[in-house]
Amino acid sequence: MADRPEHPYIRVIETYYDGCNTADVAKMVATFTTDVVHYFVDHAPVSGAEGLANYWAKVGPRTAANWAVDHWLVDEPEAVIEWSMRWQPPGADSSEVLRGTEWFRFREGRIAEIRSYHNNVHLQSPANRALHGFDYAGRGYRTE
């Protein structure tokens, strides 16, 4: 998004994505609070800086995943992005692009929480319509 100045949060997110793209655990850990939590629509949350970095270092290379930030907005202490991920689904002959959005909460300049939303055709399930393990009621979200 060259048409406006970049925000420090976006630099942190891009560093995190670079760590994901290269399976660089130390680079990812440096962007997280120690108690970071990543919520997903298709499986249980992953917690802790080391745990989350090791998760992506293991999962990303399996599918040749490569993430990019396509669009962003910041309203401190949060940032929201649209992303694209080039990847090769298991059993597929070629790569494809998956798009989604993530909401980030920051604390002291580091990522404290990630809420990831996407609709992956390969993971279709009625259970994948909300973040797994997220306390919607406790955060004041509509629950019925």
Coordinates of C-alpha atoms in Angstrom, one line a residue:
M1 CA 0.0 0.0 0.0
A2 CA 2.4 2.6 -1.3
D3 CA -0.2 5.4 -1.2
R4 CA 0.1 6.0 2.5
P5 CA 2.8 5.9 5.2
E6 CA 3.3 2.5 6.8
H7 CA 2.4 2.0 10.5
P8 CA 4.8 0.3 12.9
Y9 CA 2.2 -2.5 13.5
I10 CA 2.2 -3.3 9.8
R11 CA 6.0 -3.6 9.8
V12 CA 5.7 -6.1 12.7
I13 CA 3.0 -8.1 10.8
E14 CA 5.2 -8.1 7.7
T15 CA 8.1 -9.4 9.8
Y16 CA 5.9 -12.1 11.2
Y17 CA 4.8 -13.1 7.8
D18 CA 8.4 -13.2 6.5
G19 CA 9.2 -15.5 9.4
C20 CA 6.2 -17.7 8.5
N21 CA 7.3 -17.7 4.8
T22 CA 10.9 -18.7 5.7
A23 CA 10.1 -20.9 8.8
D24 CA 12.3 -18.6 10.8
V25 CA 11.2 -19.3 14.4
A26 CA 13.4 -16.6 16.0
K27 CA 12.0 -14.0 13.6
M28 CA 8.4 -14.9 14.4
V29 CA 9.0 -15.1 18.2
A30 CA 10.5 -11.6 18.1
T31 CA 7.1 -10.3 16.9
F32 CA 5.0 -11.9 19.6
T33 CA 4.2 -11.3 23.3
T34 CA 5.1 -14.4 25.3
D35 CA 1.4 -15.2 25.8
V36 CA 0.2 -14.6 22.2
V37 CA -2.9 -16.5 21.1
H38 CA -3.8 -17.3 17.5
Y39 CA -7.4 -18.2 16.9
F40 CA -8.5 -20.1 13.8
V41 CA -11.8 -21.0 12.1
D42 CA -10.7 -24.5 11.3
H43 CA -9.0 -25.7 14.5
A44 CA -8.1 -25.0 18.1
P45 CA -6.2 -21.9 19.0
V46 CA -2.4 -22.0 19.3
S47 CA -0.8 -20.2 22.3
G48 CA 2.6 -18.9 23.3
A49 CA 5.3 -17.3 21.3
E50 CA 7.4 -20.5 20.9
G51 CA 4.4 -22.7 20.3
L52 CA 3.0 -20.4 17.6
A53 CA 6.3 -19.9 15.8
N54 CA 7.0 -23.7 15.9
Y55 CA 3.5 -24.4 14.6
W56 CA 4.1 -22.2 11.5
A57 CA 7.6 -23.5 11.0
K58 CA 6.1 -27.0 10.8
V59 CA 2.9 -26.2 8.8
G60 CA 4.0 -23.7 6.3
P61 CA 6.6 -25.8 4.5
R62 CA 4.2 -28.7 4.1
T63 CA 2.1 -26.7 1.7
A64 CA 4.7 -24.3 0.3
A65 CA 2.6 -21.5 1.9
N66 CA 3.6 -17.9 1.3
W67 CA 1.7 -15.0 2.9
A68 CA 1.5 -11.4 1.8
V69 CA -0.3 -8.4 3.3
D70 CA -2.6 -6.9 0.7
H71 CA -4.5 -4.2 2.6
W72 CA -4.5 -2.9 6.1
L73 CA -6.1 -0.5 8.6
V74 CA -4.8 0.4 12.1
D75 CA -6.7 1.7 15.1
E76 CA -4.4 1.2 18.0
P77 CA -4.0 -1.2 19.8
E78 CA -5.5 -3.2 16.8
A79 CA -4.7 -3.7 13.2
V80 CA -6.7 -5.6 10.6
I81 CA -5.3 -6.8 7.3
E82 CA -6.5 -8.6 4.2
W83 CA -4.0 -11.2 3.2
S84 CA -3.3 -13.6 0.4
M85 CA -1.6 -17.0 0.7
R86 CA -0.1 -18.8 -2.2
W87 CA 0.0 -22.5 -1.3
Q88 CA -0.3 -26.0 -2.7
P89 CA -3.2 -28.0 -1.1
P90 CA -2.3 -31.6 -0.2
G91 CA -2.8 -33.8 -3.2
A92 CA -3.0 -30.8 -5.7
D93 CA -0.9 -30.6 -8.8
S94 CA -0.5 -26.8 -8.7
S95 CA -0.6 -23.9 -6.2
E96 CA -3.6 -21.6 -5.7
V97 CA -4.3 -18.4 -3.8
L98 CA -6.4 -18.3 -0.6
R99 CA -7.5 -15.0 0.7
G100 CA -8.5 -14.0 4.2
T101 CA -8.4 -11.4 6.9
E102 CA -6.8 -11.2 10.3
W103 CA -7.4 -9.0 13.3
F104 CA -4.3 -8.3 15.4
R105 CA -4.2 -7.0 19.0
F106 CA -0.9 -5.5 20.0
R107 CA 0.7 -4.9 23.4
E108 CA 3.9 -2.9 23.8
G109 CA 4.5 -3.1 20.0
R110 CA 4.2 -6.9 19.7
I111 CA 1.4 -9.2 18.5
A112 CA -0.7 -10.4 21.5
E113 CA -3.6 -11.9 19.6
I114 CA -4.5 -13.0 16.1
R115 CA -8.0 -13.8 14.9
S116 CA -7.8 -15.3 11.4
Y117 CA -10.8 -15.6 9.1
H118 CA -10.9 -17.4 5.8
N119 CA -13.1 -19.8 3.8
N120 CA -10.8 -22.6 2.7
V121 CA -12.8 -24.8 0.3
H122 CA -10.6 -27.8 1.3
L123 CA -11.7 -27.5 4.9
Q124 CA -15.5 -27.0 4.5
S125 CA -17.4 -27.9 7.7
P126 CA -20.2 -26.2 9.6
A127 CA -17.9 -26.1 12.6
N128 CA -15.6 -23.8 10.7
R129 CA -17.9 -20.8 10.8
A130 CA -16.5 -19.2 13.9
L131 CA -13.2 -19.0 15.8
H132 CA -12.5 -22.1 17.8
G133 CA -11.9 -21.4 21.5
F134 CA -12.7 -17.7 21.3
D135 CA -14.8 -16.3 24.1
Y136 CA -17.4 -14.5 22.1
A137 CA -19.7 -13.9 25.1
G138 CA -16.9 -12.7 27.3
R139 CA -15.9 -10.2 24.7
G140 CA -19.4 -8.9 24.3
Y141 CA -20.1 -10.4 20.9
R142 CA -23.5 -11.6 19.7
T143 CA -23.9 -15.3 20.5
E144 CA -27.5 -16.1 19.3

